[in-house]
PDB file of N, CA, C and O and ligand atoms in Angstrom:
ATOM      1  N   MET A 807     -39.321  57.242  27.197  1.00 82.00           N
ATOM      2  CA  MET A 807     -39.777  58.466  28.035  1.00 82.00           C
ATOM      3  C   MET A 807     -41.305  59.044  27.475  1.00 82.00           C
ATOM      4  O   MET A 807     -41.432  59.496  26.241  1.00 82.00           O
ATOM      5  N   ARG A 808     -42.129  59.123  28.317  1.00 85.00           N
ATOM      6  CA  ARG A 808     -43.674  59.653  27.851  1.00 85.00           C
ATOM      7  C   ARG A 808     -43.809  60.846  28.464  1.00 85.00           C
ATOM      8  O   ARG A 808     -43.593  61.136  29.752  1.00 85.00           O
ATOM      9  N   LEU A 809     -44.381  61.917  27.743  1.00 89.00           N
ATOM     10  CA  LEU A 809     -44.350  63.129  28.185  1.00 89.00           C
ATOM     11  C   LEU A 809     -45.981  63.409  28.225  1.00 89.00           C
ATOM     12  O   LEU A 809     -46.849  62.974  27.495  1.00 89.00           O
ATOM     13  N   VAL A 810     -46.405  63.943  29.470  1.00 88.00           N
ATOM     14  CA  VAL A 810     -47.807  64.010  29.800  1.00 88.00           C
ATOM     15  C   VAL A 810     -47.857  65.529  30.362  1.00 88.00           C
ATOM     16  O   VAL A 810     -46.855  66.150  30.787  1.00 88.00           O
ATOM     17  N   ARG A 811     -49.215  66.079  30.119  1.00 90.00           N
ATOM     18  CA  ARG A 811     -49.272  67.519  30.477  1.00 90.00           C
ATOM     19  C   ARG A 811     -50.148  67.534  31.778  1.00 90.00           C
ATOM     20  O   ARG A 811     -51.076  66.954  32.093  1.00 90.00           O
ATOM     21  N   CYS A 812     -49.679  68.201  32.942  1.00 90.00           N
ATOM     22  CA  CYS A 812     -50.099  68.416  34.137  1.00 90.00           C
ATOM     23  C   CYS A 812     -51.372  69.068  34.052  1.00 90.00           C
ATOM     24  O   CYS A 812     -51.604  70.291  33.488  1.00 90.00           O
ATOM     25  N   PRO A 813     -52.589  68.094  34.425  1.00 89.00           N
ATOM     26  CA  PRO A 813     -53.955  68.782  34.245  1.00 89.00           C
ATOM     27  C   PRO A 813     -54.112  70.090  35.149  1.00 89.00           C
ATOM     28  O   PRO A 813     -55.064  70.932  34.936  1.00 89.00           O
ATOM     29  N   ILE A 814     -53.158  70.548  35.941  1.00 90.00           N
ATOM     30  CA  ILE A 814     -53.539  71.762  36.645  1.00 90.00           C
ATOM     31  C   ILE A 814     -52.723  72.809  36.290  1.00 90.00           C
ATOM     32  O   ILE A 814     -53.317  73.944  36.095  1.00 90.00           O
ATOM     33  N   CYS A 815     -51.544  72.702  35.944  1.00 93.00           N
ATOM     34  CA  CYS A 815     -50.966  74.021  35.494  1.00 93.00           C
ATOM     35  C   CYS A 815     -50.384  73.730  34.028  1.00 93.00           C
ATOM     36  O   CYS A 815     -49.501  74.630  33.549  1.00 93.00           O
ATOM     37  N   SER A 816     -50.742  72.923  33.311  1.00 93.00           N
ATOM     38  CA  SER A 816     -50.312  72.373  31.974  1.00 93.00           C
ATOM     39  C   SER A 816     -48.984  72.186  31.464  1.00 93.00           C
ATOM     40  O   SER A 816     -48.698  72.531  30.572  1.00 93.00           O
ATOM     41  N   LEU A 817     -47.980  72.109  32.554  1.00 91.00           N
ATOM     42  CA  LEU A 817     -46.736  71.902  32.461  1.00 91.00           C
ATOM     43  C   LEU A 817     -46.287  70.537  31.843  1.00 91.00           C
ATOM     44  O   LEU A 817     -47.101  69.830  32.247  1.00 91.00           O
ATOM     45  N   THR A 818     -45.557  70.379  30.880  1.00 90.00           N
ATOM     46  CA  THR A 818     -45.217  69.247  30.417  1.00 90.00           C
ATOM     47  C   THR A 818     -44.215  68.318  31.161  1.00 90.00           C
ATOM     48  O   THR A 818     -43.141  68.950  31.409  1.00 90.00           O
ATOM     49  N   VAL A 819     -44.412  67.214  31.465  1.00 87.00           N
ATOM     50  CA  VAL A 819     -43.802  66.685  32.607  1.00 87.00           C
ATOM     51  C   VAL A 819     -43.354  65.375  32.093  1.00 87.00           C
ATOM     52  O   VAL A 819     -44.099  64.519  31.240  1.00 87.00           O
ATOM     53  N   ASP A 820     -42.306  64.408  32.480  1.00 86.00           N
ATOM     54  CA  ASP A 820     -41.872  63.192  31.990  1.00 86.00           C
ATOM     55  C   ASP A 820     -42.705  62.089  32.870  1.00 86.00           C
ATOM     56  O   ASP A 820     -42.513  62.142  34.230  1.00 86.00           O
ATOM     57  N   PHE A 821     -43.568  61.391  32.323  1.00 82.00           N
ATOM     58  CA  PHE A 821     -44.530  60.579  32.915  1.00 82.00           C
ATOM     59  C   PHE A 821     -43.734  59.648  33.948  1.00 82.00           C
ATOM     60  O   PHE A 821     -44.152  59.073  34.954  1.00 82.00           O
ATOM     61  N   ASP A 822     -42.612  59.107  33.205  1.00 82.00           N
ATOM     62  CA  ASP A 822     -41.897  57.963  34.075  1.00 82.00           C
ATOM     63  C   ASP A 822     -41.057  58.461  35.087  1.00 82.00           C
ATOM     64  O   ASP A 822     -40.505  57.635  36.009  1.00 82.00           O
ATOM     65  N   ALA A 823     -40.718  59.878  35.140  1.00 76.00           N
ATOM     66  CA  ALA A 823     -39.799  60.362  36.059  1.00 76.00           C
ATOM     67  C   ALA A 823     -40.523  60.449  37.631  1.00 76.00           C
ATOM     68  O   ALA A 823     -39.851  60.100  38.357  1.00 76.00           O
ATOM     69  N   GLY A 824     -41.269  61.277  37.608  1.00 63.00           N
ATOM     70  CA  GLY A 824     -41.893  61.608  38.893  1.00 63.00           C
ATOM     71  C   GLY A 824     -42.732  60.627  39.519  1.00 63.00           C
ATOM     72  O   GLY A 824     -43.247  59.874  39.169  1.00 63.00           O
ATOM     73  N   GLY A 825     -42.842  60.812  40.802  1.00 70.00           N
ATOM     74  CA  GLY A 825     -43.737  60.230  41.543  1.00 70.00           C
ATOM     75  C   GLY A 825     -45.309  60.707  41.916  1.00 70.00           C
ATOM     76  O   GLY A 825     -46.037  60.192  42.653  1.00 70.00           O
ATOM     77  N   SER A 826     -45.533  62.048  41.287  1.00 75.00           N
ATOM     78  CA  SER A 826     -46.727  62.568  41.497  1.00 75.00           C
ATOM     79  C   SER A 826     -47.649  62.791  40.236  1.00 75.00           C
ATOM     80  O   SER A 826     -48.677  63.277  40.043  1.00 75.00           O
ATOM     81  N   ARG A 827     -46.875  61.734  39.161  1.00 75.00           N
ATOM     82  CA  ARG A 827     -47.898  61.593  37.822  1.00 75.00           C
ATOM     83  C   ARG A 827     -49.281  61.354  38.239  1.00 75.00           C
ATOM     84  O   ARG A 827     -49.710  60.578  38.934  1.00 75.00           O
ATOM     85  N   PRO A 828     -50.135  61.891  37.021  1.00 81.00           N
ATOM     86  CA  PRO A 828     -49.734  62.596  35.957  1.00 81.00           C
ATOM     87  C   PRO A 828     -49.532  64.336  36.155  1.00 81.00           C
ATOM     88  O   PRO A 828     -49.676  64.951  35.329  1.00 81.00           O
ATOM     89  N   PHE A 829     -49.297  64.433  37.580  1.00 88.00           N
ATOM     90  CA  PHE A 829     -49.048  65.763  37.779  1.00 88.00           C
ATOM     91  C   PHE A 829     -47.842  66.123  37.867  1.00 88.00           C
ATOM     92  O   PHE A 829     -46.889  65.242  38.219  1.00 88.00           O
ATOM     93  N   CYS A 830     -47.248  67.415  37.809  1.00 89.00           N
ATOM     94  CA  CYS A 830     -45.823  67.715  37.616  1.00 89.00           C
ATOM     95  C   CYS A 830     -45.074  67.622  38.868  1.00 89.00           C
ATOM     96  O   CYS A 830     -44.234  67.499  39.123  1.00 89.00           O
ATOM     97  N   SER A 831     -46.116  67.966  40.143  1.00 88.00           N
ATOM     98  CA  SER A 831     -45.302  67.872  41.481  1.00 88.00           C
ATOM     99  C   SER A 831     -46.462  67.445  42.443  1.00 88.00           C
ATOM    100  O   SER A 831     -47.678  67.570  41.936  1.00 88.00           O
ATOM    101  N   GLU A 832     -45.949  67.215  43.443  1.00 90.00           N
ATOM    102  CA  GLU A 832     -46.952  66.732  44.410  1.00 90.00           C
ATOM    103  C   GLU A 832     -48.094  68.010  44.919  1.00 90.00           C
ATOM    104  O   GLU A 832     -49.106  67.647  45.186  1.00 90.00           O
ATOM    105  N   ARG A 833     -47.426  69.167  44.764  1.00 91.00           N
ATOM    106  CA  ARG A 833     -48.354  70.468  45.004  1.00 91.00           C
ATOM    107  C   ARG A 833     -49.597  70.224  44.201  1.00 91.00           C
ATOM    108  O   ARG A 833     -50.612  70.574  44.508  1.00 91.00           O
ATOM    109  N   CYS A 834     -49.391  69.897  42.848  1.00 90.00           N
ATOM    110  CA  CYS A 834     -50.156  69.935  41.886  1.00 90.00           C
ATOM    111  C   CYS A 834     -51.286  68.793  42.235  1.00 90.00           C
ATOM    112  O   CYS A 834     -52.494  68.976  41.825  1.00 90.00           O
ATOM    113  N   ARG A 835     -50.658  67.846  42.672  1.00 90.00           N
ATOM    114  CA  ARG A 835     -51.558  66.639  42.815  1.00 90.00           C
ATOM    115  C   ARG A 835     -52.567  67.120  44.073  1.00 90.00           C
ATOM    116  O   ARG A 835     -53.587  66.635  44.214  1.00 90.00           O
ATOM    117  N   GLN A 836     -51.992  67.684  45.126  1.00 91.00           N
ATOM    118  CA  GLN A 836     -52.941  68.207  46.229  1.00 91.00           C
ATOM    119  C   GLN A 836     -54.001  69.036  45.756  1.00 91.00           C
ATOM    120  O   GLN A 836     -54.885  69.013  46.348  1.00 91.00           O
ATOM    121  N   ILE A 837     -53.766  69.957  44.751  1.00 91.00           N
ATOM    122  CA  ILE A 837     -54.546  70.989  44.243  1.00 91.00           C
ATOM    123  C   ILE A 837     -55.659  70.227  43.676  1.00 91.00           C
ATOM    124  O   ILE A 837     -56.683  70.556  43.968  1.00 91.00           O
ATOM    125  N   ASP A 838     -55.408  69.410  42.807  1.00 90.00           N
ATOM    126  CA  ASP A 838     -56.282  68.473  42.292  1.00 90.00           C
ATOM    127  C   ASP A 838     -57.307  67.595  43.022  1.00 90.00           C
ATOM    128  O   ASP A 838     -58.561  67.608  42.994  1.00 90.00           O
ATOM    129  N   LEU A 839     -56.633  67.171  44.199  1.00 88.00           N
ATOM    130  CA  LEU A 839     -57.368  66.364  45.326  1.00 88.00           C
ATOM    131  C   LEU A 839     -58.220  67.301  45.872  1.00 88.00           C
ATOM    132  O   LEU A 839     -59.403  66.952  46.200  1.00 88.00           O
ATOM    133  N   GLY A 840     -57.884  68.620  46.339  1.00 90.00           N
ATOM    134  CA  GLY A 840     -58.703  69.342  46.864  1.00 90.00           C
ATOM    135  C   GLY A 840     -59.844  69.750  45.992  1.00 90.00           C
ATOM    136  O   GLY A 840     -61.117  69.819  46.538  1.00 90.00           O
ATOM    137  N   LYS A 841     -59.700  69.975  44.598  1.00 85.00           N
ATOM    138  CA  LYS A 841     -60.770  70.251  43.847  1.00 85.00           C
ATOM    139  C   LYS A 841     -61.936  69.232  43.780  1.00 85.00           C
ATOM    140  O   LYS A 841     -62.849  69.548  43.828  1.00 85.00           O
ATOM    141  N   TRP A 842     -61.190  68.016  43.774  1.00 82.00           N
ATOM    142  CA  TRP A 842     -62.201  66.992  43.658  1.00 82.00           C
ATOM    143  C   TRP A 842     -63.222  66.819  44.979  1.00 82.00           C
ATOM    144  O   TRP A 842     -64.352  66.776  45.034  1.00 82.00           O
ATOM    145  N   LEU A 843     -62.542  67.147  45.995  1.00 84.00           N
ATOM    146  CA  LEU A 843     -63.200  66.988  47.356  1.00 84.00           C
ATOM    147  C   LEU A 843     -64.151  68.135  47.452  1.00 84.00           C
ATOM    148  O   LEU A 843     -65.404  68.049  47.901  1.00 84.00           O
ATOM    149  N   GLY A 844     -63.837  69.349  46.820  1.00 82.00           N
ATOM    150  CA  GLY A 844     -64.492  70.379  47.014  1.00 82.00           C
ATOM    151  C   GLY A 844     -65.910  70.346  46.203  1.00 82.00           C
ATOM    152  O   GLY A 844     -67.070  70.688  46.537  1.00 82.00           O
ATOM    153  N   GLU A 845     -65.732  69.734  45.095  1.00 69.00           N
ATOM    154  CA  GLU A 845     -66.741  69.294  44.094  1.00 69.00           C
ATOM    155  C   GLU A 845     -67.881  68.598  44.838  1.00 69.00           C
ATOM    156  O   GLU A 845     -68.969  68.623  44.615  1.00 69.00           O
ATOM    157  N   GLU A 846     -67.173  67.256  45.443  1.00 64.00           N
ATOM    158  CA  GLU A 846     -68.097  66.334  46.180  1.00 64.00           C
ATOM    159  C   GLU A 846     -68.815  66.941  47.259  1.00 64.00           C
ATOM    160  O   GLU A 846     -70.135  66.502  47.348  1.00 64.00           O
ATOM    161  N   TYR A 847     -68.381  67.898  48.030  1.00 61.00           N
ATOM    162  CA  TYR A 847     -69.235  68.474  48.895  1.00 61.00           C
ATOM    163  C   TYR A 847     -70.453  69.226  48.349  1.00 61.00           C
ATOM    164  O   TYR A 847     -71.350  69.504  49.186  1.00 61.00           O
ATOM    165  N   ARG A 848     -70.166  69.915  47.400  1.00 63.00           N
ATOM    166  CA  ARG A 848     -71.091  70.608  46.712  1.00 63.00           C
ATOM    167  C   ARG A 848     -72.487  69.830  46.087  1.00 63.00           C
ATOM    168  O   ARG A 848     -73.154  70.407  45.689  1.00 63.00           O
ATOM    169  N   VAL A 849     -72.325  68.579  46.043  1.00 58.00           N
ATOM    170  CA  VAL A 849     -73.174  67.644  45.183  1.00 58.00           C
ATOM    171  C   VAL A 849     -74.394  67.343  46.405  1.00 58.00           C
ATOM    172  O   VAL A 849     -73.982  66.871  47.536  1.00 58.00           O
ATOM    173  N   PRO A 850     -75.707  67.739  46.221  1.00 61.00           N
ATOM    174  CA  PRO A 850     -76.528  67.780  47.081  1.00 61.00           C
ATOM    175  C   PRO A 850     -76.903  66.345  47.152  1.00 61.00           C
ATOM    176  O   PRO A 850     -77.148  65.557  46.259  1.00 61.00           O
ATOM    177  N   VAL A 851     -77.262  65.850  48.279  1.00 59.00           N
ATOM    178  CA  VAL A 851     -77.958  64.381  48.476  1.00 59.00           C
ATOM    179  C   VAL A 851     -79.145  64.257  48.272  1.00 59.00           C
ATOM    180  O   VAL A 851     -80.028  64.865  48.862  1.00 59.00           O
ATOM    181  N   GLY A 852     -79.398  63.352  47.456  1.00 64.00           N
ATOM    182  CA  GLY A 852     -80.869  63.024  46.829  1.00 64.00           C
ATOM    183  C   GLY A 852     -81.737  62.264  47.858  1.00 64.00           C
ATOM    184  O   GLY A 852     -81.249  61.977  48.819  1.00 64.00           O
ATOM    185  N   PRO A 853     -82.967  62.413  47.714  1.00 65.00           N
ATOM    186  CA  PRO A 853     -83.785  61.715  48.733  1.00 65.00           C
ATOM    187  C   PRO A 853     -83.773  60.052  48.512  1.00 65.00           C
ATOM    188  O   PRO A 853     -84.124  59.487  49.376  1.00 65.00           O
ATOM    189  N   ASP A 854     -83.498  59.755  47.266  1.00 63.00           N
ATOM    190  CA  ASP A 854     -83.227  58.307  46.833  1.00 63.00           C
ATOM    191  C   ASP A 854     -81.735  57.734  47.366  1.00 63.00           C
ATOM    192  O   ASP A 854     -81.440  56.683  46.668  1.00 63.00           O
ATOM    193  N   PHE A 855     -81.121  58.626  48.281  1.00 57.00           N
ATOM    194  CA  PHE A 855     -79.879  58.259  48.334  1.00 57.00           C
ATOM    195  C   PHE A 855     -79.494  56.938  49.412  1.00 57.00           C
ATOM    196  O   PHE A 855     -78.577  56.306  49.228  1.00 57.00           O
ATOM    197  N   GLY A 856     -80.339  56.991  50.458  1.00 61.00           N
ATOM    198  CA  GLY A 856     -80.124  55.894  51.476  1.00 61.00           C
ATOM    199  C   GLY A 856     -80.730  54.643  51.005  1.00 61.00           C
ATOM    200  O   GLY A 856     -81.551  54.532  50.170  1.00 61.00           O
ATOM    201  N   ASP A 857     -80.573  53.591  51.857  1.00 63.00           N
ATOM    202  CA  ASP A 857     -81.141  52.296  51.554  1.00 63.00           C
ATOM    203  C   ASP A 857     -81.047  51.686  50.490  1.00 63.00           C
ATOM    204  O   ASP A 857     -82.214  51.505  49.596  1.00 63.00           O
ATOM    205  N   PRO A 858     -79.962  51.343  50.026  1.00 63.00           N
ATOM    206  CA  PRO A 858     -79.482  50.613  48.941  1.00 63.00           C
ATOM    207  C   PRO A 858     -80.273  49.254  48.778  1.00 63.00           C
ATOM    208  O   PRO A 858     -79.856  48.418  49.541  1.00 63.00           O
ATOM    209  N   GLY A 859     -80.962  48.872  47.777  1.00 66.00           N
ATOM    210  CA  GLY A 859     -81.425  47.624  47.716  1.00 66.00           C
ATOM    211  C   GLY A 859     -82.743  47.471  48.616  1.00 66.00           C
ATOM    212  O   GLY A 859     -83.067  46.073  48.831  1.00 66.00           O
ATOM    213  N   GLU A 860     -83.140  48.243  49.087  1.00 63.00           N
ATOM    214  CA  GLU A 860     -84.141  48.206  50.156  1.00 63.00           C
ATOM    215  C   GLU A 860     -85.627  47.577  49.506  1.00 63.00           C
ATOM    216  O   GLU A 860     -86.377  46.687  49.979  1.00 63.00           O
ATOM    217  N   ASP A 861     -85.680  48.251  48.555  1.00 69.00           N
ATOM    218  CA  ASP A 861     -87.085  48.264  47.745  1.00 69.00           C
ATOM    219  C   ASP A 861     -86.727  46.999  46.484  1.00 69.00           C
ATOM    220  O   ASP A 861     -87.701  47.048  45.790  1.00 69.00           O
ATOM    221  N   GLU A 862     -85.878  46.200  46.795  1.00 66.00           N
ATOM    222  CA  GLU A 862     -85.567  45.317  45.663  1.00 66.00           C
ATOM    223  C   GLU A 862     -86.363  43.940  46.022  1.00 66.00           C
ATOM    224  O   GLU A 862     -86.326  43.319  47.128  1.00 66.00           O
ATOM    225  N   GLU A 863     -87.456  43.521  45.142  1.00 67.00           N
ATOM    226  CA  GLU A 863     -87.961  42.368  45.323  1.00 67.00           C
ATOM    227  C   GLU A 863     -87.215  41.126  44.786  1.00 67.00           C
ATOM    228  O   GLU A 863     -86.749  40.921  43.617  1.00 67.00           O
ATOM    229  N   VAL A 864     -86.987  40.127  45.874  1.00 66.00           N
ATOM    230  CA  VAL A 864     -86.327  39.021  45.333  1.00 66.00           C
ATOM    231  C   VAL A 864     -87.079  37.775  45.419  1.00 66.00           C
ATOM    232  O   VAL A 864     -87.857  37.555  46.290  1.00 66.00           O
TER     233      VAL A 864
HETATM  234 ZN1  LIG B1809     -48.417  71.089  37.728  1.00 52.48          ZN
END
């Protein structure tokens, strides 16, 4: 049995028991997911974001 700490609510949970690991519950998993998406939306798109490999000389 491995104990991990839920990154959302800091509750100690059995890593091998739940299906929402490393979170204590599905709810905390969703909270973390929403946090990630929220941060992603806040990242501004830079001018060199598009056309990958366009200026690559082969
Ligand atoms: Zn939790």
